[in-house]
Structure formats: C-alpha cells, structure tokens
Amino acid sequence: AQKITQTQPGMFVQEKEAVTLDCTYDTSDPSYGLFWYKQPSSGEMIFLIYQGSYDQQNATEGRYSLNFQKARKSANLVISASQLGDSAMYFCAMREPQNNNNDMRFGAGTRLTVKP
Amino acid sequence: ETGVTQTPRHLVMGMTNKKSLKCEQHLGHNAMYWYKQSAKKPLELMFVYSLEERVENNSVPSRFSPECPNSSHLFLHLHTLQPEDSALYLCASSLSGSQNSPLHFGNGTRLTVT
C-alpha cells in the first residue's frame, strides 16, 4: 500500500505568488520523519526541508515552509514568492523507524510549473 | 559538487551484457541506497546498506546485484536485463539510524536496455 500520497500530478503558479503542494502519509509509528525534495530536469534530487513527528513547530527553510498537520497526517510544502527556477518535480518522503530508520519511501511527485 | 558521485551518467546496454553502476560518497555517511526511478512511477527503493551490511531488499530481481565494499562505495551489478529495466538509477547516502538525516543523492545513471 502506498504510504505517501501526492494527489497533484501537476501544479501551475504565477511567478512571485505562493503555492502549496499537498502530501499525506500513512504510518502507525509515533516516531517518523518527513522530507521534501526537488528534482529539476537535470535529474538531481535536492533536499529542501525536514519535519520530525515530534516537532512542535512547522519547519521553515528560506522560502520553503512545511504545513504539518499531524492529526490529518498531512505535510504540505508551501513555497512563497515563486521563482522561475522553482519549476521542477517535488517529492514528499517519509522515514520510519523500521530497519533502524534506514527506510525512506517517496510519493509519486508533483510537477510544478512557474509561469512568468 | 554533490558529495555523491555516480558513474556513468548514461549507459546503453543490450540484454545479454553485464555492466556495473558505481556510486561514491565523500560525506562521511554510513548508509547507502539504490533507488529506481521510472517514468510515471514513484521512486522505488531497491537496496539499503547500513554499516556495509544489506538491510533492505525490496524483492528486486536477481539480475540486479548490489555490492558495498566499504561505507563510501556502492555498486549495482547488472546482467541479462530486460527493456523494462530502463530507468534512472539513483544512489543516495545518509547517516545510518538517524531519523532526521536527509538522503543526499547523486545525479543518477540513465540506463537504457535495448
């Protein structure tokens, strides 16, 4: 069963506006980590932001913030002030304690296109 | 410089060939991963090595054979592949046992099986 769900295959946003990319997850473990990655057309996977399941505050990294709603099991990525260079695939991922925290699974991804 | 280097970047091989993908990391990590990325499919976790021992093998066909001689190097040996094995193969590394340690990825090897 898919543990990470990204329901938006593609999203468009106007340059300089904010955009939210959705991610829901499924786990029975109380301890887990959530990650977002960016994959430009070059193929490299770039780590953006991390949220721990016990973190009290939403994670922020520059223009990236994570809207973490634990009860809903959602971890949406918010990109503020979009730039043309933000056009890429975005993947949500979860790490669970099994295999000593070495197991990380990814969602299907959302393709974001920033319009000038 | 990503810290994780994969070679070759591109590989075309016939179904009867034997080839190997190489991954090297200079980040001091002790866990290494192989992922397969096919078109329109989520990243598939293939193998995980932690402290040079294999800890994950997600029912990957035996025509894929991983090798981790030390914590800095990871190989994926390929033999008698099928056309459906054509994909982007991504190597990653992280700190073993650390929940908040992100994976650091290489640029991948684009494999085409003819």
Coordinates of N, CA and C in Angstrom, one line a residue:
Chain A
A1 N 0.8 -1.2 0.0 CA 0.0 0.0 0.0 C 0.9 1.2 0.0
Q2 N 0.4 2.2 -0.8 CA 1.2 3.5 -0.9 C 1.2 4.2 0.4
K3 N 2.3 4.5 1.0 CA 2.4 5.2 2.3 C 2.4 6.7 2.1
I4 N 2.9 7.2 1.0 CA 3.0 8.6 0.8 C 2.1 8.9 -0.5
T5 N 1.2 9.9 -0.3 CA 0.3 10.2 -1.4 C 0.4 11.7 -1.7
Q6 N 0.7 11.9 -3.0 CA 0.7 13.3 -3.5 C -0.4 13.3 -4.6
T7 N -1.4 14.0 -4.4 CA -2.6 14.0 -5.2 C -2.6 14.9 -6.4
Q8 N -1.6 15.8 -6.5 CA -1.5 16.7 -7.6 C -0.4 16.3 -8.5
P9 N -0.7 15.7 -9.7 CA 0.3 15.4 -10.6 C 1.0 16.6 -11.2
G10 N 0.3 17.7 -11.3 CA 0.9 18.9 -11.8 C 0.2 20.2 -11.2
M11 N 1.0 21.2 -11.0 CA 0.5 22.5 -10.5 C 1.2 23.6 -11.3
F12 N 0.4 24.7 -11.4 CA 0.9 25.9 -12.0 C 0.8 27.0 -11.0
V13 N 1.8 27.9 -11.1 CA 1.7 29.1 -10.2 C 2.4 30.3 -10.9
Q14 N 1.8 31.4 -10.7 CA 2.4 32.6 -11.3 C 3.6 33.1 -10.5
E15 N 4.6 33.5 -11.2 CA 5.8 34.0 -10.6 C 5.5 35.0 -9.5
K16 N 6.2 34.9 -8.4 CA 6.1 35.8 -7.2 C 4.9 35.4 -6.3
E17 N 4.1 34.5 -6.7 CA 3.0 34.0 -5.9 C 3.4 32.8 -5.0
A18 N 2.6 32.5 -4.0 CA 2.8 31.3 -3.2 C 2.1 30.1 -3.7
V19 N 2.6 28.9 -3.5 CA 1.9 27.7 -3.9 C 2.1 26.6 -2.8
T20 N 1.1 25.8 -2.7 CA 1.1 24.7 -1.7 C 1.0 23.4 -2.5
L21 N 1.9 22.5 -2.1 CA 2.0 21.2 -2.7 C 1.6 20.2 -1.6
D22 N 0.6 19.4 -1.9 CA 0.0 18.5 -0.9 C 0.7 17.2 -0.7
C23 N 0.7 16.7 0.5 CA 1.3 15.4 0.8 C 0.6 14.8 2.0
T24 N 0.1 13.6 1.9 CA -0.5 12.9 3.0 C 0.3 11.6 3.2
Y25 N 0.3 11.1 4.4 CA 1.1 9.9 4.6 C 0.3 8.9 5.5
D26 N 0.8 7.7 5.6 CA 0.2 6.7 6.4 C 1.2 6.0 7.2
T27 N 1.1 6.0 8.5 CA 2.0 5.2 9.4 C 1.3 5.0 10.7
S28 N 1.7 3.9 11.3 CA 1.2 3.6 12.7 C 2.3 3.9 13.7
D29 N 3.5 4.3 13.2 CA 4.6 4.6 14.2 C 4.4 6.0 14.7
P30 N 4.6 6.2 16.0 CA 4.5 7.6 16.5 C 5.8 8.4 16.2
S31 N 6.8 7.8 15.8 CA 8.1 8.5 15.5 C 8.4 8.3 14.0
Y32 N 8.5 9.4 13.3 CA 8.8 9.4 11.9 C 9.3 10.7 11.5
G33 N 9.9 10.7 10.3 CA 10.4 12.0 9.7 C 9.9 12.2 8.4
L34 N 9.6 13.4 8.0 CA 9.0 13.8 6.7 C 10.0 14.7 6.0
F35 N 10.2 14.5 4.7 CA 11.1 15.3 3.9 C 10.5 15.7 2.6
W36 N 11.0 16.8 2.1 CA 10.6 17.2 0.7 C 11.9 17.4 -0.1
Y37 N 11.8 16.9 -1.3 CA 12.9 17.0 -2.3 C 12.4 17.7 -3.5
K38 N 13.3 18.4 -4.2 CA 13.1 19.0 -5.5 C 14.0 18.3 -6.5
Q39 N 13.4 18.0 -7.7 CA 14.1 17.3 -8.8 C 14.0 18.1 -10.0
P40 N 14.9 19.0 -10.4 CA 14.9 19.7 -11.6 C 15.0 18.8 -12.8
S41 N 14.9 19.3 -14.0 CA 15.0 18.5 -15.2 C 16.4 17.8 -15.3
S42 N 17.4 18.3 -14.7 CA 18.7 17.7 -14.7 C 18.8 16.4 -14.0
G43 N 17.8 16.1 -13.2 CA 17.7 14.8 -12.5 C 18.1 14.7 -11.1
E44 N 18.9 15.6 -10.6 CA 19.4 15.6 -9.3 C 18.3 15.8 -8.3
M45 N 18.3 15.0 -7.2 CA 17.4 15.2 -6.1 C 18.0 16.1 -5.1
I46 N 17.3 17.2 -4.8 CA 17.8 18.2 -3.9 C 16.9 18.2 -2.6
F47 N 17.5 18.0 -1.4 CA 16.8 18.1 -0.2 C 16.4 19.5 0.1
L48 N 15.1 19.7 0.5 CA 14.6 21.0 0.8 C 14.3 21.3 2.3
I49 N 13.6 20.4 2.9 CA 13.1 20.7 4.3 C 12.7 19.4 5.0
Y50 N 12.9 19.4 6.3 CA 12.6 18.2 7.1 C 11.6 18.6 8.3
Q51 N 10.7 17.7 8.6 CA 9.8 17.8 9.8 C 9.8 16.5 10.5
G52 N 10.1 16.6 11.8 CA 10.0 15.4 12.7 C 8.6 15.3 13.3
S53 N 8.2 14.1 13.5 CA 6.8 13.9 14.0 C 6.6 14.5 15.4
Y54 N 7.7 14.7 16.1 CA 7.5 15.3 17.5 C 7.8 16.8 17.5
D55 N 8.1 17.3 16.4 CA 8.4 18.8 16.3 C 7.1 19.6 16.6
Q56 N 7.2 20.5 17.5 CA 6.1 21.3 17.9 C 5.7 22.4 16.8
Q57 N 6.8 22.9 16.2 CA 6.6 24.0 15.2 C 6.8 23.5 13.8
N58 N 6.1 24.2 12.9 CA 6.3 23.8 11.5 C 7.7 24.2 11.0
A59 N 8.3 23.4 10.2 CA 9.6 23.7 9.7 C 9.6 24.8 8.7
T60 N 10.7 25.6 8.7 CA 10.9 26.6 7.6 C 12.3 26.6 7.2
E61 N 12.5 26.8 5.9 CA 13.8 27.0 5.3 C 13.8 28.0 4.2
G62 N 14.1 29.2 4.5 CA 14.0 30.2 3.5 C 12.6 30.4 3.0
R63 N 12.4 30.2 1.7 CA 11.1 30.4 1.1 C 10.2 29.1 1.2
Y64 N 10.8 28.1 1.8 CA 10.1 26.8 2.0 C 9.5 26.7 3.4
S65 N 8.3 26.3 3.5 CA 7.8 26.0 4.9 C 6.9 24.8 4.7
L66 N 6.8 24.1 5.9 CA 6.0 22.9 5.9 C 4.8 23.1 6.7
N67 N 3.6 22.9 6.2 CA 2.4 22.9 6.9 C 2.0 21.5 7.5
F68 N 2.5 21.3 8.7 CA 2.4 20.0 9.3 C 1.1 19.9 10.1
Q69 N 0.2 19.0 9.7 CA -1.0 18.7 10.5 C -1.0 17.2 10.8
K70 N -0.5 17.0 12.0 CA -0.2 15.6 12.5 C -1.5 14.8 12.5
A71 N -2.6 15.3 13.0 CA -3.8 14.6 13.2 C -4.4 14.2 11.8
R72 N -4.2 15.0 10.8 CA -4.6 14.7 9.5 C -3.6 13.9 8.7
K73 N -2.4 13.7 9.3 CA -1.3 13.1 8.6 C -1.0 13.7 7.2
S74 N -0.9 15.0 7.3 CA -0.5 15.8 6.1 C 0.7 16.6 6.4
A75 N 1.5 16.8 5.4 CA 2.7 17.6 5.4 C 2.9 18.4 4.1
N76 N 2.1 19.4 4.0 CA 2.1 20.2 2.7 C 3.3 21.1 2.7
L77 N 3.9 21.2 1.5 CA 5.0 22.2 1.3 C 4.5 23.5 0.7
V78 N 4.9 24.6 1.3 CA 4.5 25.9 0.9 C 5.7 26.6 0.3
I79 N 5.7 27.0 -0.9 CA 6.7 27.8 -1.5 C 6.2 29.2 -1.7
S80 N 6.9 30.2 -1.0 CA 6.5 31.5 -1.1 C 7.3 32.3 -2.2
A81 N 6.7 33.3 -2.8 CA 7.4 34.1 -3.8 C 8.1 33.3 -4.8
S82 N 7.2 32.5 -5.6 CA 7.8 31.6 -6.5 C 8.7 32.2 -7.6
Q83 N 9.7 31.5 -7.9 CA 10.6 31.9 -9.0 C 10.6 30.9 -10.1
L84 N 11.1 31.4 -11.3 CA 11.1 30.5 -12.5 C 11.9 29.3 -12.2
G85 N 13.0 29.4 -11.4 CA 13.8 28.3 -11.1 C 13.2 27.3 -10.2
D86 N 12.0 27.6 -9.7 CA 11.3 26.6 -8.8 C 10.6 25.5 -9.7
S87 N 10.5 25.7 -11.0 CA 9.9 24.8 -11.8 C 10.7 23.5 -11.8
A88 N 10.0 22.4 -11.3 CA 10.6 21.1 -11.1 C 9.6 20.1 -10.6
M89 N 10.1 18.9 -10.4 CA 9.3 17.9 -9.7 C 9.6 18.0 -8.2
Y90 N 8.5 17.8 -7.4 CA 8.7 17.9 -6.0 C 8.2 16.6 -5.4
F91 N 9.0 16.0 -4.5 CA 8.7 14.7 -3.9 C 8.6 14.9 -2.4
C92 N 7.6 14.3 -1.8 CA 7.4 14.1 -0.4 C 7.9 12.7 0.0
A93 N 8.6 12.6 1.1 CA 9.1 11.3 1.6 C 9.0 11.2 3.1
M94 N 8.9 9.9 3.5 CA 8.8 9.6 4.9 C 9.8 8.6 5.3
R95 N 10.4 8.8 6.5 CA 11.3 7.8 7.1 C 10.7 7.3 8.3
E96 N 10.6 6.0 8.4 CA 10.0 5.3 9.6 C 11.1 4.5 10.4
P97 N 10.8 4.2 11.6 CA 11.9 3.5 12.4 C 12.3 2.1 12.0
Q98 N 11.5 1.5 11.1 CA 11.9 0.1 10.7 C 13.2 0.1 10.0
N99 N 13.9 -1.0 10.1 CA 15.3 -1.1 9.6 C 16.2 0.0 10.1
N100 N 16.0 0.3 11.4 CA 16.9 1.3 12.1 C 16.8 2.6 11.4
N101 N 15.6 3.1 11.0 CA 15.5 4.4 10.4 C 16.2 4.5 9.1
N102 N 16.4 3.4 8.4 CA 17.1 3.5 7.1 C 16.1 3.3 5.9
D103 N 14.9 3.2 6.2 CA 13.9 3.0 5.2 C 13.2 4.3 4.8
M104 N 13.4 4.9 3.6 CA 12.7 6.1 3.2 C 12.0 5.9 2.0
R105 N 10.7 6.2 2.0 CA 9.8 6.0 0.9 C 9.3 7.3 0.4
F106 N 9.0 7.4 -1.0 CA 8.7 8.6 -1.6 C 7.3 8.5 -2.2
G107 N 6.7 9.7 -2.4 CA 5.4 9.8 -3.1 C 5.7 9.9 -4.6
A108 N 4.6 10.0 -5.4 CA 4.7 10.0 -6.8 C 5.2 11.3 -7.4
G109 N 5.1 12.3 -6.6 CA 5.6 13.6 -7.0 C 4.6 14.5 -7.6
T110 N 4.9 15.8 -7.6 CA 4.1 16.9 -8.2 C 5.0 17.7 -9.1
R111 N 4.6 17.9 -10.4 CA 5.3 18.7 -11.3 C 4.8 20.2 -11.1
L112 N 5.7 21.0 -10.7 CA 5.4 22.5 -10.5 C 5.9 23.2 -11.7
T113 N 5.1 24.1 -12.3 CA 5.5 25.0 -13.4 C 5.2 26.4 -12.9
V114 N 6.2 27.2 -12.9 CA 6.1 28.6 -12.6 C 6.0 29.4 -13.8
K115 N 4.9 30.2 -14.0 CA 4.7 31.0 -15.2 C 5.2 32.4 -15.0
P116 N 5.9 32.9 -16.0 CA 6.4 34.3 -15.9 C 5.3 35.3 -16.0
Chain B
E1 N 29.2 20.3 -7.1 CA 29.7 19.1 -6.3 C 28.7 18.6 -5.4
T2 N 28.1 17.4 -5.6 CA 27.0 16.9 -4.8 C 27.5 16.2 -3.6
G3 N 28.7 15.7 -3.6 CA 29.2 14.9 -2.5 C 28.9 13.4 -2.7
V4 N 27.9 13.1 -3.6 CA 27.7 11.7 -4.0 C 27.8 11.7 -5.6
T5 N 28.7 10.9 -6.0 CA 29.1 10.8 -7.4 C 28.7 9.5 -8.0
Q6 N 28.0 9.5 -9.1 CA 27.6 8.3 -9.8 C 28.2 8.2 -11.2
T7 N 28.7 7.1 -11.5 CA 29.2 6.8 -12.9 C 28.7 5.5 -13.4
P8 N 28.5 5.4 -14.7 CA 28.4 6.5 -15.7 C 27.2 7.3 -15.6
R9 N 27.1 8.4 -16.2 CA 25.8 9.2 -16.2 C 24.8 8.6 -17.2
H10 N 25.3 8.0 -18.2 CA 24.4 7.4 -19.2 C 25.0 6.0 -19.6
L11 N 24.1 5.1 -19.8 CA 24.5 3.7 -20.1 C 23.5 3.1 -21.0
V12 N 24.0 2.6 -22.1 CA 23.1 1.8 -23.0 C 23.7 0.4 -23.1
M13 N 22.8 -0.6 -22.8 CA 23.3 -2.0 -22.9 C 22.3 -2.9 -23.5
G14 N 22.8 -3.9 -24.1 CA 22.0 -5.0 -24.6 C 21.5 -5.9 -23.5
M15 N 20.6 -6.7 -23.8 CA 20.0 -7.6 -22.8 C 21.0 -8.7 -22.3
T16 N 22.0 -9.0 -23.1 CA 22.9 -10.0 -22.8 C 24.2 -9.5 -22.1
N17 N 24.3 -8.2 -22.0 CA 25.5 -7.5 -21.5 C 25.6 -7.7 -19.9
K18 N 26.8 -7.5 -19.4 CA 27.0 -7.3 -18.0 C 27.7 -5.9 -17.8
K19 N 27.1 -5.1 -16.9 CA 27.7 -3.8 -16.6 C 27.5 -3.6 -15.1
S20 N 28.2 -2.5 -14.7 CA 28.1 -2.1 -13.3 C 27.9 -0.6 -13.1
L21 N 27.1 -0.2 -12.2 CA 26.9 1.2 -11.9 C 27.7 1.4 -10.6
K22 N 28.4 2.6 -10.5 CA 29.2 2.9 -9.4 C 28.7 4.1 -8.7
C23 N 28.8 4.1 -7.4 CA 28.4 5.3 -6.5 C 29.5 5.5 -5.5
E24 N 29.9 6.7 -5.3 CA 30.9 7.1 -4.3 C 30.4 8.3 -3.5
Q25 N 30.6 8.2 -2.2 CA 30.2 9.4 -1.4 C 31.3 9.8 -0.5
H26 N 31.4 11.2 -0.3 CA 32.5 11.8 0.4 C 31.9 12.6 1.6
L27 N 30.8 12.2 2.1 CA 30.1 12.9 3.2 C 30.2 12.3 4.5
G28 N 31.0 11.2 4.7 CA 31.1 10.6 5.9 C 29.9 9.8 6.4
H29 N 29.0 9.5 5.4 CA 27.8 8.7 5.7 C 28.1 7.3 5.9
N30 N 27.2 6.5 6.5 CA 27.4 5.1 6.7 C 26.2 4.3 6.2
A31 N 25.3 4.9 5.5 CA 24.2 4.2 4.9 C 24.1 4.6 3.4
M32 N 23.9 3.6 2.6 CA 23.8 3.9 1.1 C 22.7 3.2 0.5
Y33 N 22.1 3.8 -0.5 CA 20.8 3.3 -1.1 C 20.9 3.3 -2.6
W34 N 20.2 2.4 -3.2 CA 19.8 2.4 -4.6 C 18.3 2.5 -4.8
Y35 N 18.0 3.5 -5.6 CA 16.6 3.7 -6.0 C 16.5 3.6 -7.5
K36 N 15.3 3.2 -7.9 CA 15.0 3.1 -9.4 C 13.9 4.2 -9.6
Q37 N 14.1 5.0 -10.6 CA 13.0 6.0 -11.0 C 12.6 5.8 -12.4
S38 N 11.4 5.2 -12.6 CA 10.8 5.0 -13.9 C 9.8 6.1 -14.2
A39 N 9.5 6.3 -15.5 CA 8.6 7.3 -15.9 C 7.2 7.0 -15.2
K40 N 6.6 8.0 -14.7 CA 5.2 7.9 -14.1 C 5.1 6.9 -13.0
K41 N 6.2 6.6 -12.3 CA 6.1 5.8 -11.1 C 6.9 6.4 -10.0
P42 N 6.5 6.2 -8.7 CA 7.3 6.7 -7.6 C 8.7 6.1 -7.6
L43 N 9.6 6.8 -6.9 CA 10.9 6.2 -6.7 C 10.7 4.9 -6.0
E44 N 11.4 3.9 -6.5 CA 11.3 2.6 -5.9 C 12.6 2.3 -5.1
L45 N 12.5 2.0 -3.8 CA 13.7 1.7 -3.0 C 14.1 0.2 -3.4
M46 N 15.3 0.1 -3.8 CA 15.8 -1.2 -4.2 C 16.6 -1.9 -3.1
F47 N 17.7 -1.2 -2.7 CA 18.6 -1.8 -1.7 C 19.0 -0.7 -0.7
V48 N 19.2 -1.1 0.5 CA 19.8 -0.3 1.5 C 21.0 -1.0 2.2
Y49 N 22.1 -0.3 2.3 CA 23.2 -0.9 3.1 C 23.4 0.1 4.3
S50 N 23.5 -0.5 5.4 CA 23.8 0.2 6.6 C 25.1 -0.4 7.3
L51 N 26.1 0.4 7.5 CA 27.4 -0.1 8.0 C 27.9 -1.3 7.2
E52 N 27.7 -1.1 5.9 CA 28.2 -2.1 4.9 C 27.4 -3.4 4.9
E53 N 26.3 -3.5 5.7 CA 25.5 -4.7 5.6 C 24.2 -4.4 4.9
R54 N 23.7 -5.3 4.1 CA 22.4 -5.0 3.4 C 21.3 -5.2 4.4
V55 N 20.4 -4.2 4.5 CA 19.3 -4.2 5.4 C 18.0 -4.2 4.7
E56 N 18.0 -4.0 3.4 CA 16.7 -3.9 2.7 C 16.9 -4.4 1.3
N57 N 16.0 -5.2 0.9 CA 16.0 -5.8 -0.4 C 14.6 -6.0 -0.8
N58 N 14.0 -5.0 -1.6 CA 12.6 -5.0 -1.9 C 12.2 -5.9 -3.0
S59 N 12.4 -7.1 -2.9 CA 12.0 -8.1 -3.9 C 12.5 -7.7 -5.3
V60 N 13.8 -7.3 -5.3 CA 14.4 -6.9 -6.6 C 14.8 -8.1 -7.3
P61 N 14.6 -8.2 -8.6 CA 15.0 -9.4 -9.4 C 16.5 -9.6 -9.3
S62 N 16.9 -10.9 -9.3 CA 18.3 -11.2 -9.1 C 19.2 -10.7 -10.2
R63 N 18.7 -10.2 -11.3 CA 19.5 -9.7 -12.3 C 20.2 -8.4 -11.9
F64 N 19.7 -7.8 -10.7 CA 20.4 -6.7 -10.1 C 21.1 -7.2 -8.9
S65 N 22.4 -6.9 -8.8 CA 23.2 -7.5 -7.7 C 24.0 -6.3 -7.0
P66 N 23.7 -5.9 -5.8 CA 24.4 -4.8 -5.2 C 25.7 -5.3 -4.5
E67 N 26.6 -4.4 -4.3 CA 27.8 -4.7 -3.6 C 28.2 -3.4 -2.9
C68 N 28.6 -3.5 -1.6 CA 29.0 -2.4 -0.8 C 30.3 -2.8 -0.1
P69 N 31.5 -2.5 -0.8 CA 32.8 -3.0 -0.2 C 33.2 -2.1 1.0
N70 N 32.7 -0.9 1.1 CA 33.0 -0.1 2.3 C 31.9 1.0 2.3
S71 N 32.0 1.8 3.4 CA 30.9 2.8 3.6 C 30.9 3.9 2.6
S72 N 31.9 4.0 1.8 CA 32.0 5.1 0.8 C 31.6 4.7 -0.6
H73 N 31.6 3.4 -0.9 CA 31.3 2.9 -2.2 C 30.2 1.9 -2.3
L74 N 29.5 2.1 -3.4 CA 28.3 1.2 -3.6 C 28.3 0.9 -5.1
F75 N 28.0 -0.4 -5.4 CA 27.9 -0.8 -6.8 C 26.6 -1.5 -7.1
L76 N 26.1 -1.4 -8.3 CA 25.0 -2.2 -8.7 C 25.4 -2.9 -10.0
H77 N 25.5 -4.2 -9.8 CA 25.9 -5.1 -11.0 C 24.7 -5.5 -11.7
L78 N 24.8 -5.4 -13.0 CA 23.6 -5.6 -13.9 C 23.9 -6.8 -14.9
H79 N 23.0 -7.7 -15.1 CA 23.2 -8.8 -16.1 C 21.9 -9.3 -16.6
T80 N 21.8 -9.6 -17.8 CA 20.7 -10.1 -18.5 C 19.4 -9.2 -18.2
L81 N 19.6 -7.9 -18.4 CA 18.4 -7.0 -18.1 C 17.4 -7.1 -19.1
Q82 N 16.2 -6.6 -18.8 CA 15.1 -6.5 -19.7 C 14.8 -5.0 -20.1
P83 N 14.1 -4.8 -21.2 CA 13.9 -3.4 -21.6 C 13.1 -2.6 -20.5
E84 N 12.3 -3.3 -19.7 CA 11.5 -2.6 -18.7 C 12.4 -2.1 -17.5
D85 N 13.7 -2.6 -17.6 CA 14.6 -2.1 -16.5 C 15.2 -0.7 -16.9
S86 N 14.9 -0.2 -18.1 CA 15.4 1.1 -18.5 C 14.8 2.1 -17.5
A87 N 15.6 2.9 -16.9 CA 15.2 3.9 -15.9 C 16.3 4.7 -15.5
L88 N 16.1 5.7 -14.6 CA 17.1 6.4 -13.9 C 17.4 5.7 -12.6
Y89 N 18.7 5.4 -12.4 CA 19.1 4.7 -11.1 C 19.8 5.7 -10.3
L90 N 19.2 6.0 -9.1 CA 19.8 7.0 -8.2 C 20.4 6.3 -7.0
C91 N 21.6 6.8 -6.7 CA 22.3 6.4 -5.5 C 22.1 7.5 -4.4
A92 N 22.0 7.1 -3.2 CA 21.9 8.1 -2.1 C 22.7 7.6 -0.9
S93 N 23.0 8.6 0.0 CA 23.7 8.2 1.3 C 23.1 9.0 2.4
S94 N 23.2 8.5 3.6 CA 22.8 9.3 4.8 C 23.5 8.7 6.0
L95 N 23.2 9.3 7.2 CA 23.7 8.7 8.4 C 22.8 7.6 8.9
S96 N 23.3 6.4 9.1 CA 22.5 5.3 9.5 C 21.9 5.5 10.9
G97 N 20.6 5.1 11.0 CA 20.0 5.2 12.3 C 19.5 6.6 12.7
S98 N 19.7 7.6 11.9 CA 19.4 8.9 12.2 C 18.1 9.3 11.5
Q99 N 17.0 9.5 12.2 CA 15.7 9.8 11.6 C 15.7 11.1 10.8
N100 N 16.5 12.1 11.3 CA 16.4 13.4 10.7 C 17.5 13.6 9.6
S101 N 18.3 12.6 9.3 CA 19.3 12.7 8.3 C 18.8 12.6 6.9
P102 N 18.8 13.6 6.1 CA 18.2 13.5 4.8 C 19.1 12.7 3.9
L103 N 18.5 12.1 2.9 CA 19.3 11.4 1.9 C 20.0 12.5 1.0
H104 N 21.2 12.2 0.7 CA 21.9 13.0 -0.3 C 22.1 12.1 -1.6
F105 N 21.6 12.7 -2.7 CA 21.6 11.9 -3.9 C 22.7 12.3 -4.9
G106 N 23.1 11.3 -5.7 CA 23.9 11.5 -6.8 C 23.0 12.0 -8.0
N107 N 23.7 12.3 -9.1 CA 22.9 12.7 -10.3 C 22.3 11.6 -11.1
G108 N 22.6 10.4 -10.7 CA 21.9 9.3 -11.3 C 22.6 8.8 -12.6
T109 N 22.2 7.5 -12.9 CA 22.7 6.9 -14.1 C 21.4 6.6 -15.0
R110 N 21.4 7.2 -16.2 CA 20.2 6.9 -17.1 C 20.5 5.7 -17.8
L111 N 19.8 4.6 -17.5 CA 20.1 3.3 -18.2 C 19.0 3.0 -19.2
T112 N 19.5 2.6 -20.4 CA 18.7 2.2 -21.5 C 19.0 0.8 -21.9
V113 N 18.1 -0.1 -21.8 CA 18.3 -1.5 -22.2 C 17.7 -1.8 -23.5
T114 N 18.5 -2.2 -24.5 CA 18.0 -2.4 -25.9 C 17.8 -3.9 -26.2

